[in-house]
Coordinates of C-alpha atoms in Angstrom, one line a residue:
M237 CA -22.3 22.8 46.3
E238 CA -22.6 24.1 42.8
I239 CA -21.0 27.5 41.9
A240 CA -24.4 29.1 41.2
A241 CA -25.8 28.0 44.6
W242 CA -22.6 29.0 46.3
Q243 CA -22.7 32.5 44.8
A244 CA -26.3 32.9 45.8
V245 CA -25.3 32.9 49.5
P246 CA -25.3 36.6 50.3
D247 CA -22.7 36.6 53.1
P248 CA -19.2 36.5 51.5
D249 CA -17.5 35.7 54.9
F250 CA -19.8 32.7 55.3
R251 CA -18.9 31.5 51.8
L252 CA -15.2 31.8 52.5
R253 CA -15.5 29.9 55.8
R254 CA -17.4 27.1 54.0
L255 CA -15.0 26.9 51.0
P256 CA -12.6 24.3 52.6
I257 CA -15.6 22.1 53.6
E258 CA -17.1 22.3 50.1
L259 CA -13.8 21.5 48.5
M260 CA -13.1 18.5 50.7
A261 CA -16.6 17.2 49.9
T262 CA -15.9 17.1 46.2
Q263 CA -15.5 14.0 44.1
E264 CA -12.1 15.2 43.0
Y265 CA -10.9 15.4 46.6
F266 CA -12.3 12.0 47.3
D267 CA -10.6 10.6 44.2
R268 CA -7.3 12.1 45.4
C269 CA -7.8 10.1 48.6
G270 CA -7.8 6.9 46.5
N271 CA -11.6 6.8 46.1
N272 CA -11.5 5.2 49.6
N273 CA -13.8 6.1 52.4
V274 CA -11.4 5.3 55.2
A275 CA -8.5 7.3 53.6
W276 CA -10.8 10.2 52.8
L277 CA -12.2 10.3 56.4
E278 CA -8.7 10.2 57.9
R279 CA -7.5 13.0 55.7
V280 CA -10.5 15.3 56.4
F281 CA -10.5 14.5 60.1
T282 CA -6.8 15.5 60.2
E283 CA -7.6 18.8 58.3
V284 CA -10.7 19.7 60.3
I285 CA -9.9 18.5 63.8
G286 CA -6.2 19.0 63.7
H287 CA -4.7 15.6 64.4
V288 CA -4.7 12.1 63.0
P289 CA -7.7 10.2 64.3
S290 CA -7.2 7.5 66.9
A291 CA -8.6 4.1 66.0
Y292 CA -11.6 4.9 68.2
E293 CA -12.2 8.2 66.5
Q294 CA -11.9 6.7 63.1
E295 CA -14.4 4.0 64.0
Q296 CA -16.9 6.5 65.4
W297 CA -16.7 8.8 62.5
M298 CA -17.0 5.9 60.0
A299 CA -20.1 4.9 61.8
R300 CA -21.4 8.5 61.6
Y301 CA -20.5 8.7 57.9
A302 CA -22.6 5.5 57.3
E303 CA -25.5 6.9 59.3
V304 CA -25.6 10.0 57.0
R305 CA -25.6 7.7 54.0
Y306 CA -22.0 8.5 53.1
S307 CA -22.8 12.2 52.6
R308 CA -19.4 13.8 52.6
T309 CA -20.9 17.3 53.0
E310 CA -23.0 16.2 56.0
V311 CA -20.2 14.4 57.8
L312 CA -17.9 17.4 57.2
N313 CA -20.5 19.8 58.5
Q314 CA -20.8 17.7 61.7
M315 CA -17.0 17.5 62.0
S316 CA -16.6 21.2 61.7
I317 CA -19.2 21.7 64.5
V318 CA -17.2 19.4 66.7
A319 CA -14.0 21.2 65.8
G320 CA -15.6 24.5 66.7
R321 CA -16.4 23.2 70.2
S322 CA -12.8 22.3 71.0

């Protein structure tokens, strides 16, 4: 999300809750994961869900990531919803 769009959201609490997701979705964060989908997904899963993904979880989230056309923001949004349910 661009800074101008982020600042346009009127609720500062919402913006602060979204900040980690927005940062993990950036190209810079992806690059720090070796510009690698599997490594990036494992790292964000660990951060959002709270544990290293099992092989099954990794496979399921990689399939979901592909379904959303490798949108890092979208897969992080979905992951955060799942994390909120646990």
